[in-house]
Amino acid sequence: MTVRIRADLDQLPAYVAGRTVAGSLKLASNEVSAGPLPSVTEAIARAAGEVHRYPDMGATRLTDALATRLDVDPARIAVGCGSVGLCEQLVQITCTAEDSVVYPWRSFEAYPIMSHIVGATQIQVPLTAEHALDLDAMAAAITPDTRLVFVCSPNNPTGPAVRRAELERFLDSVRSDVLVVLDEAYREFVTDPEVPDGVELAARYDNVLVLRTFSKAYGLAGLRIGYAIGPAHVAEALRKVCVPFSVNAVGQAAALASLDAQDELRARCAAIASERVRVRDELLALGFEVPETQANFVWLPLGDRAVEFSEHCLTERVVVRAFAGSGVRITVGDTGENDTLLAAAKTFYPEG
């Protein structure tokens, strides 16, 4: 006899990380190729000398710094092991097998995984023809047993962000006992003034929670620091189910230092946004369909040719992220990296 594992886990979708191939340029995981912000590396080095001590389990200093910078009550903040860790905790605190989760699809791969683990019913709402969230359809999909709705903006992996008027209309339509999670992992790259700040909306709506991360724009993907801002009782529940000491000490120190490097952050994001426009324009000129994007990546909805394009890029030593049968997500890197990607794309034509 062998140890028994839940039989339903055989149906659990696997999270697929972007590949790393030695000797190749990695544009598959939406990482910032420049690394941590320049002034942050010294803080990381100092913190490394203290890793024999347990981290502050409550991330107190980081919570207080976030509260000051974002002008919110610290009681409304929960820090977690990346925003994906907080996604898992959100499903845990809101749902059982009797409840349902609504989310767009295609969107962040963690949503179906976390929902499946607790046995919640998954209600996937297709994107629009422009590869954006269909908030009207999401509102219509909410049922009496819905407890949680994920709104990813900008949407990963397709790129479009939700604008203010449509988002406010959606929030006004959602029942007050349904928690709406605005997943803003790519917020720092947004340049469209019509895309609202989720923290401001969370201050206005009692059932809205915002997720953000230090993994993307801040360049701390390997240190796993994310945070949530929402109703105080929800933040308290998130802290209750957090794995003890899962928010590591080096990550906390790096995040604190990052908050003091806003000029560096703005310069980095502006450069990426500029390159994002150039990469998209050149791909469009080559004949690719490329949706509008407010993130640090572009999306090529290549359908059945997605894997083919990915393998073609690999022969040119460029690693991109293929979603079989759907499309390809490509991280916007620095100018040289983007030139390498565009050179590879020029030898692949959507019509064959």
mmCIF file of C-alpha atoms in Angstrom:
data_model
loop_
_atom_site.group_PDB
_atom_site.id
_atom_site.type_symbol
_atom_site.label_atom_id
_atom_site.label_comp_id
_atom_site.label_asym_id
_atom_site.label_seq_id
_atom_site.Cartn_x
_atom_site.Cartn_y
_atom_site.Cartn_z
ATOM 1 C CA MET A 1 0.000 0.000 0.000
ATOM 2 C CA THR A 2 1.106 3.583 -0.646
ATOM 3 C CA VAL A 3 0.321 6.846 1.095
ATOM 4 C CA ARG A 4 -3.009 8.207 -0.112
ATOM 5 C CA ILE A 5 -3.065 11.587 -1.847
ATOM 6 C CA ARG A 6 -6.245 13.478 -2.767
ATOM 7 C CA ALA A 7 -7.456 11.908 -6.011
ATOM 8 C CA ASP A 8 -8.677 15.247 -7.375
ATOM 9 C CA LEU A 9 -5.107 16.567 -7.472
ATOM 10 C CA ASP A 10 -4.631 14.507 -10.635
ATOM 11 C CA GLN A 11 -6.737 17.202 -12.300
ATOM 12 C CA LEU A 12 -4.760 20.099 -10.830
ATOM 13 C CA PRO A 13 -3.370 22.320 -13.596
ATOM 14 C CA ALA A 14 0.375 22.786 -13.383
ATOM 15 C CA TYR A 15 1.961 26.206 -13.076
ATOM 16 C CA VAL A 16 4.458 26.499 -15.924
ATOM 17 C CA ALA A 17 7.374 28.839 -15.323
ATOM 18 C CA GLY A 18 9.259 30.534 -18.140
ATOM 19 C CA ARG A 19 12.185 28.443 -19.286
ATOM 20 C CA THR A 20 15.797 29.333 -18.615
ATOM 21 C CA VAL A 21 18.165 28.077 -21.325
ATOM 22 C CA ALA A 22 21.892 28.471 -20.824
ATOM 23 C CA GLY A 23 23.429 30.823 -23.357
ATOM 24 C CA SER A 24 20.059 32.242 -24.425
ATOM 25 C CA LEU A 25 18.330 35.551 -23.800
ATOM 26 C CA LYS A 26 15.420 35.030 -21.397
ATOM 27 C CA LEU A 27 12.314 37.057 -22.245
ATOM 28 C CA ALA A 28 9.866 34.544 -20.816
ATOM 29 C CA SER A 29 9.125 35.530 -17.207
ATOM 30 C CA ASN A 30 8.531 39.303 -17.199
ATOM 31 C CA GLU A 31 11.622 39.846 -15.099
ATOM 32 C CA VAL A 32 13.461 43.171 -15.230
ATOM 33 C CA SER A 33 16.811 42.350 -16.788
ATOM 34 C CA ALA A 34 18.597 45.212 -14.987
ATOM 35 C CA GLY A 35 18.111 43.513 -11.604
ATOM 36 C CA PRO A 36 17.339 45.286 -8.329
ATOM 37 C CA LEU A 37 17.338 49.071 -8.328
ATOM 38 C CA PRO A 38 20.987 50.195 -8.051
ATOM 39 C CA SER A 39 20.727 51.659 -4.558
ATOM 40 C CA VAL A 40 19.033 48.510 -3.223
ATOM 41 C CA THR A 41 21.864 46.037 -3.755
ATOM 42 C CA GLU A 42 23.791 47.326 -0.726
ATOM 43 C CA ALA A 43 20.754 46.744 1.509
ATOM 44 C CA ILE A 44 20.490 43.191 0.180
ATOM 45 C CA ALA A 45 24.163 42.544 0.965
ATOM 46 C CA ARG A 46 23.786 43.865 4.521
ATOM 47 C CA ALA A 47 20.682 41.765 5.130
ATOM 48 C CA ALA A 48 22.454 38.640 3.879
ATOM 49 C CA GLY A 49 24.728 38.834 6.893
ATOM 50 C CA GLU A 50 21.748 38.393 9.202
ATOM 51 C CA VAL A 51 20.072 35.359 7.643
ATOM 52 C CA HIS A 52 20.846 33.222 10.688
ATOM 53 C CA ARG A 53 18.055 35.125 12.434
ATOM 54 C CA TYR A 54 14.365 34.558 11.822
ATOM 55 C CA PRO A 55 12.659 37.334 9.854
ATOM 56 C CA ASP A 56 10.064 39.658 11.342
ATOM 57 C CA MET A 57 6.999 37.468 10.898
ATOM 58 C CA GLY A 58 4.699 40.488 10.721
ATOM 59 C CA ALA A 59 6.914 42.449 8.303
ATOM 60 C CA THR A 60 6.253 45.374 10.616
ATOM 61 C CA ARG A 61 8.724 47.911 9.242
ATOM 62 C CA LEU A 62 7.740 47.176 5.652
ATOM 63 C CA THR A 63 4.043 47.379 6.500
ATOM 64 C CA ASP A 64 4.531 50.739 8.190
ATOM 65 C CA ALA A 65 6.584 52.055 5.246
ATOM 66 C CA LEU A 66 3.917 50.967 2.763
ATOM 67 C CA ALA A 67 1.217 52.534 4.917
ATOM 68 C CA THR A 68 3.072 55.850 4.963
ATOM 69 C CA ARG A 69 3.837 55.883 1.247
ATOM 70 C CA LEU A 70 0.330 54.864 0.171
ATOM 71 C CA ASP A 71 -1.504 56.768 2.912
ATOM 72 C CA VAL A 72 -3.436 53.781 4.225
ATOM 73 C CA ASP A 73 -3.990 52.329 7.680
ATOM 74 C CA PRO A 74 -1.364 49.613 8.416
ATOM 75 C CA ALA A 75 -4.239 47.388 9.561
ATOM 76 C CA ARG A 76 -5.385 47.225 5.937
ATOM 77 C CA ILE A 77 -2.056 45.830 4.676
ATOM 78 C CA ALA A 78 -0.880 42.221 4.520
ATOM 79 C CA VAL A 79 2.567 41.274 3.236
ATOM 80 C CA GLY A 80 3.070 37.881 1.632
ATOM 81 C CA CYS A 81 5.452 35.574 -0.201
ATOM 82 C CA GLY A 82 4.930 37.290 -3.540
ATOM 83 C CA SER A 83 1.500 38.265 -4.795
ATOM 84 C CA VAL A 84 0.962 34.642 -5.855
ATOM 85 C CA GLY A 85 1.252 33.589 -2.209
ATOM 86 C CA LEU A 86 -1.391 36.146 -1.335
ATOM 87 C CA CYS A 87 -3.613 34.789 -4.145
ATOM 88 C CA GLU A 88 -3.538 31.404 -2.455
ATOM 89 C CA GLN A 89 -4.310 32.928 0.926
ATOM 90 C CA LEU A 90 -7.222 34.916 -0.505
ATOM 91 C CA VAL A 91 -8.862 31.776 -1.840
ATOM 92 C CA GLN A 92 -8.262 30.029 1.485
ATOM 93 C CA ILE A 93 -9.940 32.736 3.549
ATOM 94 C CA THR A 94 -12.965 33.229 1.305
ATOM 95 C CA CYS A 95 -13.839 29.899 -0.302
ATOM 96 C CA THR A 96 -14.760 26.330 0.450
ATOM 97 C CA ALA A 97 -15.970 23.595 -1.879
ATOM 98 C CA GLU A 98 -19.420 25.187 -1.618
ATOM 99 C CA ASP A 99 -18.300 28.465 -3.189
ATOM 100 C CA SER A 100 -17.185 29.798 -6.577
ATOM 101 C CA VAL A 101 -14.399 32.005 -7.922
ATOM 102 C CA VAL A 102 -14.808 34.171 -11.018
ATOM 103 C CA TYR A 103 -11.799 35.175 -13.090
ATOM 104 C CA PRO A 104 -10.982 36.127 -16.702
ATOM 105 C CA TRP A 105 -9.369 33.632 -19.020
ATOM 106 C CA ARG A 106 -6.783 33.658 -20.258
ATOM 107 C CA SER A 107 -5.231 35.373 -17.262
ATOM 108 C CA PHE A 108 -2.780 34.638 -14.448
ATOM 109 C CA GLU A 109 -2.140 30.896 -14.285
ATOM 110 C CA ALA A 110 -2.340 30.770 -10.484
ATOM 111 C CA TYR A 111 -6.082 31.538 -10.377
ATOM 112 C CA PRO A 112 -7.291 28.085 -11.485
ATOM 113 C CA ILE A 113 -4.627 26.313 -9.428
ATOM 114 C CA MET A 114 -5.493 28.053 -6.166
ATOM 115 C CA SER A 115 -9.226 27.684 -6.771
ATOM 116 C CA HIS A 116 -8.878 23.977 -7.485
ATOM 117 C CA ILE A 117 -6.896 23.325 -4.296
ATOM 118 C CA VAL A 118 -9.796 24.399 -2.065
ATOM 119 C CA GLY A 119 -12.352 22.683 -4.307
ATOM 120 C CA ALA A 120 -14.135 25.897 -5.286
ATOM 121 C CA THR A 121 -16.137 26.032 -8.501
ATOM 122 C CA GLN A 122 -14.209 27.916 -11.165
ATOM 123 C CA ILE A 123 -16.053 30.316 -13.444
ATOM 124 C CA GLN A 124 -13.747 31.330 -16.285
ATOM 125 C CA VAL A 125 -14.903 34.314 -18.343
ATOM 126 C CA PRO A 126 -13.452 34.642 -21.876
ATOM 127 C CA LEU A 127 -11.558 37.768 -22.859
ATOM 128 C CA THR A 128 -12.824 40.164 -25.502
ATOM 129 C CA ALA A 129 -11.764 40.020 -29.144
ATOM 130 C CA GLU A 130 -9.131 42.606 -28.204
ATOM 131 C CA HIS A 131 -7.694 40.222 -25.551
ATOM 132 C CA ALA A 132 -8.928 42.447 -22.731
ATOM 133 C CA LEU A 133 -11.087 41.674 -19.700
ATOM 134 C CA ASP A 134 -14.817 41.583 -20.387
ATOM 135 C CA LEU A 135 -16.097 43.118 -17.158
ATOM 136 C CA ASP A 136 -19.731 43.060 -18.246
ATOM 137 C CA ALA A 137 -19.500 39.315 -18.828
ATOM 138 C CA MET A 138 -17.665 38.865 -15.528
ATOM 139 C CA ALA A 139 -20.422 40.719 -13.683
ATOM 140 C CA ALA A 140 -23.024 38.512 -15.345
ATOM 141 C CA ALA A 141 -21.057 35.398 -14.355
ATOM 142 C CA ILE A 142 -21.247 36.101 -10.629
ATOM 143 C CA THR A 143 -23.609 33.646 -8.914
ATOM 144 C CA PRO A 144 -25.150 33.549 -5.425
ATOM 145 C CA ASP A 145 -22.274 31.325 -4.249
ATOM 146 C CA THR A 146 -19.491 33.511 -5.671
ATOM 147 C CA ARG A 147 -17.139 34.714 -2.962
ATOM 148 C CA LEU A 148 -14.132 35.978 -4.918
ATOM 149 C CA VAL A 149 -13.486 37.727 -8.232
ATOM 150 C CA PHE A 150 -10.020 38.282 -9.696
ATOM 151 C CA VAL A 151 -9.515 41.305 -11.971
ATOM 152 C CA CYS A 152 -5.995 41.280 -13.414
ATOM 153 C CA SER A 153 -5.040 44.739 -14.717
ATOM 154 C CA PRO A 154 -2.846 44.939 -16.723
ATOM 155 C CA ASN A 155 -3.850 41.425 -17.655
ATOM 156 C CA ASN A 156 -1.177 38.742 -17.620
ATOM 157 C CA PRO A 157 -0.381 37.428 -20.214
ATOM 158 C CA THR A 158 -2.229 39.603 -22.753
ATOM 159 C CA GLY A 159 -1.368 43.128 -21.574
ATOM 160 C CA PRO A 160 -4.492 45.361 -21.715
ATOM 161 C CA ALA A 161 -5.493 47.241 -18.567
ATOM 162 C CA VAL A 162 -8.981 48.091 -17.379
ATOM 163 C CA ARG A 163 -9.953 51.756 -17.577
ATOM 164 C CA ARG A 164 -11.673 53.765 -14.884
ATOM 165 C CA ALA A 165 -15.236 54.072 -16.203
ATOM 166 C CA GLU A 166 -15.691 50.381 -16.962
ATOM 167 C CA LEU A 167 -14.055 49.290 -13.710
ATOM 168 C CA GLU A 168 -16.168 51.607 -11.569
ATOM 169 C CA ARG A 169 -19.306 50.440 -13.367
ATOM 170 C CA PHE A 170 -18.303 46.850 -12.642
ATOM 171 C CA LEU A 171 -17.547 47.499 -8.977
ATOM 172 C CA ASP A 172 -20.873 49.269 -8.548
ATOM 173 C CA SER A 173 -22.628 46.153 -9.850
ATOM 174 C CA VAL A 174 -20.929 43.581 -7.610
ATOM 175 C CA ARG A 175 -22.614 42.443 -4.389
ATOM 176 C CA SER A 176 -20.992 43.840 -1.270
ATOM 177 C CA ASP A 177 -20.262 40.351 0.134
ATOM 178 C CA VAL A 178 -18.113 39.402 -2.890
ATOM 179 C CA LEU A 179 -14.418 40.278 -2.586
ATOM 180 C CA VAL A 180 -13.046 41.842 -5.774
ATOM 181 C CA VAL A 181 -9.275 41.445 -6.062
ATOM 182 C CA LEU A 182 -7.541 43.961 -8.323
ATOM 183 C CA ASP A 183 -4.330 42.176 -9.254
ATOM 184 C CA GLU A 184 -1.966 45.029 -10.118
ATOM 185 C CA ALA A 185 1.368 43.194 -10.363
ATOM 186 C CA TYR A 186 2.341 45.396 -13.326
ATOM 187 C CA ARG A 187 0.929 48.693 -12.050
ATOM 188 C CA GLU A 188 4.278 50.530 -12.152
ATOM 189 C CA PHE A 189 4.480 50.160 -15.946
ATOM 190 C CA VAL A 190 1.077 51.770 -16.612
ATOM 191 C CA THR A 191 1.208 55.024 -18.598
ATOM 192 C CA ASP A 192 -2.463 55.387 -19.584
ATOM 193 C CA PRO A 193 -4.023 58.075 -17.323
ATOM 194 C CA GLU A 194 -7.426 56.421 -17.734
ATOM 195 C CA VAL A 195 -6.227 53.329 -15.861
ATOM 196 C CA PRO A 196 -7.197 53.915 -12.218
ATOM 197 C CA ASP A 197 -5.036 53.403 -9.155
ATOM 198 C CA GLY A 198 -6.423 50.397 -7.334
ATOM 199 C CA VAL A 199 -5.376 51.715 -3.931
ATOM 200 C CA GLU A 200 -7.691 54.693 -4.424
ATOM 201 C CA LEU A 201 -10.544 52.381 -5.373
ATOM 202 C CA ALA A 202 -9.889 50.169 -2.342
ATOM 203 C CA ALA A 203 -10.374 53.249 -0.186
ATOM 204 C CA ARG A 204 -13.796 53.840 -1.742
ATOM 205 C CA TYR A 205 -15.183 50.298 -1.992
ATOM 206 C CA ASP A 206 -15.486 48.115 1.105
ATOM 207 C CA ASN A 207 -15.183 44.896 -0.908
ATOM 208 C CA VAL A 208 -12.090 45.738 -2.986
ATOM 209 C CA LEU A 209 -8.574 44.462 -2.292
ATOM 210 C CA VAL A 210 -5.459 45.360 -4.298
ATOM 211 C CA LEU A 211 -2.496 43.052 -4.901
ATOM 212 C CA ARG A 212 0.938 44.404 -5.775
ATOM 213 C CA THR A 213 4.445 42.998 -5.876
ATOM 214 C CA PHE A 214 8.118 43.900 -5.711
ATOM 215 C CA SER A 215 8.913 41.107 -8.201
ATOM 216 C CA LYS A 216 8.438 43.026 -11.448
ATOM 217 C CA ALA A 217 9.347 46.721 -11.694
ATOM 218 C CA TYR A 218 11.475 46.640 -8.543
ATOM 219 C CA GLY A 219 13.502 43.678 -9.801
ATOM 220 C CA LEU A 220 13.111 41.484 -6.712
ATOM 221 C CA ALA A 221 11.475 38.404 -8.276
ATOM 222 C CA GLY A 222 13.884 36.050 -6.494
ATOM 223 C CA LEU A 223 13.094 37.480 -3.053
ATOM 224 C CA ARG A 224 9.300 36.934 -3.154
ATOM 225 C CA ILE A 225 7.672 40.015 -1.640
ATOM 226 C CA GLY A 226 4.099 41.010 -2.389
ATOM 227 C CA TYR A 227 1.461 42.943 -0.516
ATOM 228 C CA ALA A 228 -2.293 43.371 -0.302
ATOM 229 C CA ILE A 229 -4.320 46.463 0.584
ATOM 230 C CA GLY A 230 -7.962 45.986 1.429
ATOM 231 C CA PRO A 231 -10.549 45.783 4.197
ATOM 232 C CA ALA A 232 -8.918 45.461 7.616
ATOM 233 C CA HIS A 233 -10.737 42.219 8.485
ATOM 234 C CA VAL A 234 -9.596 40.665 5.206
ATOM 235 C CA ALA A 235 -5.987 41.726 5.812
ATOM 236 C CA GLU A 236 -6.205 40.250 9.304
ATOM 237 C CA ALA A 237 -7.456 36.942 7.896
ATOM 238 C CA LEU A 238 -4.616 36.922 5.354
ATOM 239 C CA ARG A 239 -2.090 37.293 8.163
ATOM 240 C CA LYS A 240 -3.718 34.407 10.047
ATOM 241 C CA VAL A 241 -3.262 31.902 7.222
ATOM 242 C CA CYS A 242 0.199 33.063 6.150
ATOM 243 C CA VAL A 243 2.872 30.390 6.543
ATOM 244 C CA PRO A 244 5.019 31.545 9.502
ATOM 245 C CA PHE A 245 8.250 33.298 8.453
ATOM 246 C CA SER A 246 7.476 32.848 4.744
ATOM 247 C CA VAL A 247 8.320 36.501 4.040
ATOM 248 C CA ASN A 248 12.092 36.324 4.244
ATOM 249 C CA ALA A 249 14.353 38.873 5.931
ATOM 250 C CA VAL A 250 16.442 39.731 2.863
ATOM 251 C CA GLY A 251 13.308 40.384 0.857
ATOM 252 C CA GLN A 252 11.916 42.662 3.553
ATOM 253 C CA ALA A 253 15.144 44.687 3.652
ATOM 254 C CA ALA A 254 15.244 44.938 -0.143
ATOM 255 C CA ALA A 255 11.627 46.039 -0.343
ATOM 256 C CA LEU A 256 12.190 48.734 2.280
ATOM 257 C CA ALA A 257 15.185 50.077 0.389
ATOM 258 C CA SER A 258 13.236 49.936 -2.869
ATOM 259 C CA LEU A 259 10.543 52.204 -1.480
ATOM 260 C CA ASP A 260 13.236 54.840 -0.944
ATOM 261 C CA ALA A 261 14.425 54.574 -4.578
ATOM 262 C CA GLN A 262 11.404 55.998 -6.373
ATOM 263 C CA ASP A 263 13.439 58.197 -8.747
ATOM 264 C CA GLU A 264 15.334 55.125 -9.943
ATOM 265 C CA LEU A 265 12.065 53.225 -10.294
ATOM 266 C CA ARG A 266 10.421 55.942 -12.374
ATOM 267 C CA ALA A 267 13.426 56.162 -14.710
ATOM 268 C CA ARG A 268 13.445 52.388 -15.177
ATOM 269 C CA CYS A 269 9.718 52.152 -15.884
ATOM 270 C CA ALA A 270 9.827 55.068 -18.324
ATOM 271 C CA ALA A 271 12.597 53.370 -20.292
ATOM 272 C CA ILE A 272 10.669 50.090 -20.399
ATOM 273 C CA ALA A 273 7.462 51.865 -21.459
ATOM 274 C CA SER A 274 9.334 53.558 -24.306
ATOM 275 C CA GLU A 275 10.787 50.254 -25.466
ATOM 276 C CA ARG A 276 7.351 48.654 -25.146
ATOM 277 C CA VAL A 277 5.986 51.073 -27.729
ATOM 278 C CA ARG A 278 8.904 50.444 -30.073
ATOM 279 C CA VAL A 279 8.698 46.660 -29.807
ATOM 280 C CA ARG A 280 4.939 46.626 -30.366
ATOM 281 C CA ASP A 281 5.144 49.004 -33.329
ATOM 282 C CA GLU A 282 7.840 46.940 -35.027
ATOM 283 C CA LEU A 283 5.993 43.678 -34.456
ATOM 284 C CA LEU A 284 2.839 45.234 -35.904
ATOM 285 C CA ALA A 285 4.836 46.381 -38.918
ATOM 286 C CA LEU A 286 5.994 42.794 -39.429
ATOM 287 C CA GLY A 287 2.380 41.635 -39.654
ATOM 288 C CA PHE A 288 1.847 40.269 -36.145
ATOM 289 C CA GLU A 289 -1.307 40.998 -34.197
ATOM 290 C CA VAL A 290 -0.219 42.661 -30.938
ATOM 291 C CA PRO A 291 -2.873 43.858 -28.458
ATOM 292 C CA GLU A 292 -2.483 47.137 -26.631
ATOM 293 C CA THR A 293 -0.366 46.585 -23.515
ATOM 294 C CA GLN A 294 0.267 48.497 -20.305
ATOM 295 C CA ALA A 295 2.647 45.918 -18.822
ATOM 296 C CA ASN A 296 6.314 45.076 -19.411
ATOM 297 C CA PHE A 297 5.456 42.487 -22.042
ATOM 298 C CA VAL A 298 3.663 42.070 -25.345
ATOM 299 C CA TRP A 299 1.280 39.310 -26.417
ATOM 300 C CA LEU A 300 1.182 37.597 -29.783
ATOM 301 C CA PRO A 301 -2.112 35.679 -30.163
ATOM 302 C CA LEU A 302 -0.658 33.095 -32.532
ATOM 303 C CA GLY A 303 -3.063 30.292 -31.635
ATOM 304 C CA ASP A 304 -1.836 26.955 -32.922
ATOM 305 C CA ARG A 305 1.462 28.513 -34.045
ATOM 306 C CA ALA A 306 2.446 29.682 -30.564
ATOM 307 C CA VAL A 307 4.773 26.786 -29.804
ATOM 308 C CA GLU A 308 6.223 26.981 -33.311
ATOM 309 C CA PHE A 309 7.121 30.644 -32.790
ATOM 310 C CA SER A 310 8.627 29.863 -29.397
ATOM 311 C CA GLU A 311 10.820 27.123 -30.842
ATOM 312 C CA HIS A 312 11.820 29.385 -33.720
ATOM 313 C CA CYS A 313 12.951 32.059 -31.255
ATOM 314 C CA LEU A 314 14.894 29.450 -29.315
ATOM 315 C CA THR A 315 16.906 28.595 -32.425
ATOM 316 C CA GLU A 316 17.879 32.288 -32.380
ATOM 317 C CA ARG A 317 18.773 31.942 -28.671
ATOM 318 C CA VAL A 318 15.780 33.898 -27.431
ATOM 319 C CA VAL A 319 13.470 32.294 -24.845
ATOM 320 C CA VAL A 320 9.837 33.487 -24.900
ATOM 321 C CA ARG A 321 6.783 32.110 -23.102
ATOM 322 C CA ALA A 322 4.439 30.043 -25.250
ATOM 323 C CA PHE A 323 0.891 29.169 -24.170
ATOM 324 C CA ALA A 324 0.098 26.229 -26.433
ATOM 325 C CA GLY A 325 -2.880 26.850 -28.701
ATOM 326 C CA SER A 326 -3.235 30.413 -27.477
ATOM 327 C CA GLY A 327 -0.316 32.795 -27.844
ATOM 328 C CA VAL A 328 3.155 33.928 -26.873
ATOM 329 C CA ARG A 329 4.116 36.400 -24.167
ATOM 330 C CA ILE A 330 7.370 38.293 -24.652
ATOM 331 C CA THR A 331 9.035 40.359 -21.938
ATOM 332 C CA VAL A 332 10.172 43.834 -22.961
ATOM 333 C CA GLY A 333 13.869 43.967 -22.157
ATOM 334 C CA ASP A 334 16.500 46.605 -22.743
ATOM 335 C CA THR A 335 17.238 48.005 -26.196
ATOM 336 C CA GLY A 336 19.792 45.355 -27.130
ATOM 337 C CA GLU A 337 17.637 42.488 -25.906
ATOM 338 C CA ASN A 338 14.653 43.812 -27.796
ATOM 339 C CA ASP A 339 16.704 44.177 -30.967
ATOM 340 C CA THR A 340 17.665 40.503 -30.675
ATOM 341 C CA LEU A 341 14.026 39.509 -30.250
ATOM 342 C CA LEU A 342 12.898 41.617 -33.209
ATOM 343 C CA ALA A 343 15.603 40.106 -35.403
ATOM 344 C CA ALA A 344 14.262 36.648 -34.532
ATOM 345 C CA ALA A 345 10.672 37.727 -35.208
ATOM 346 C CA LYS A 346 11.603 39.070 -38.642
ATOM 347 C CA THR A 347 12.406 35.548 -39.805
ATOM 348 C CA PHE A 348 9.041 34.187 -38.656
ATOM 349 C CA TYR A 349 5.888 35.298 -40.443
ATOM 350 C CA PRO A 350 2.387 34.842 -39.007
ATOM 351 C CA GLU A 351 1.055 33.579 -42.348
ATOM 352 C CA GLY A 352 3.928 31.126 -42.881
#
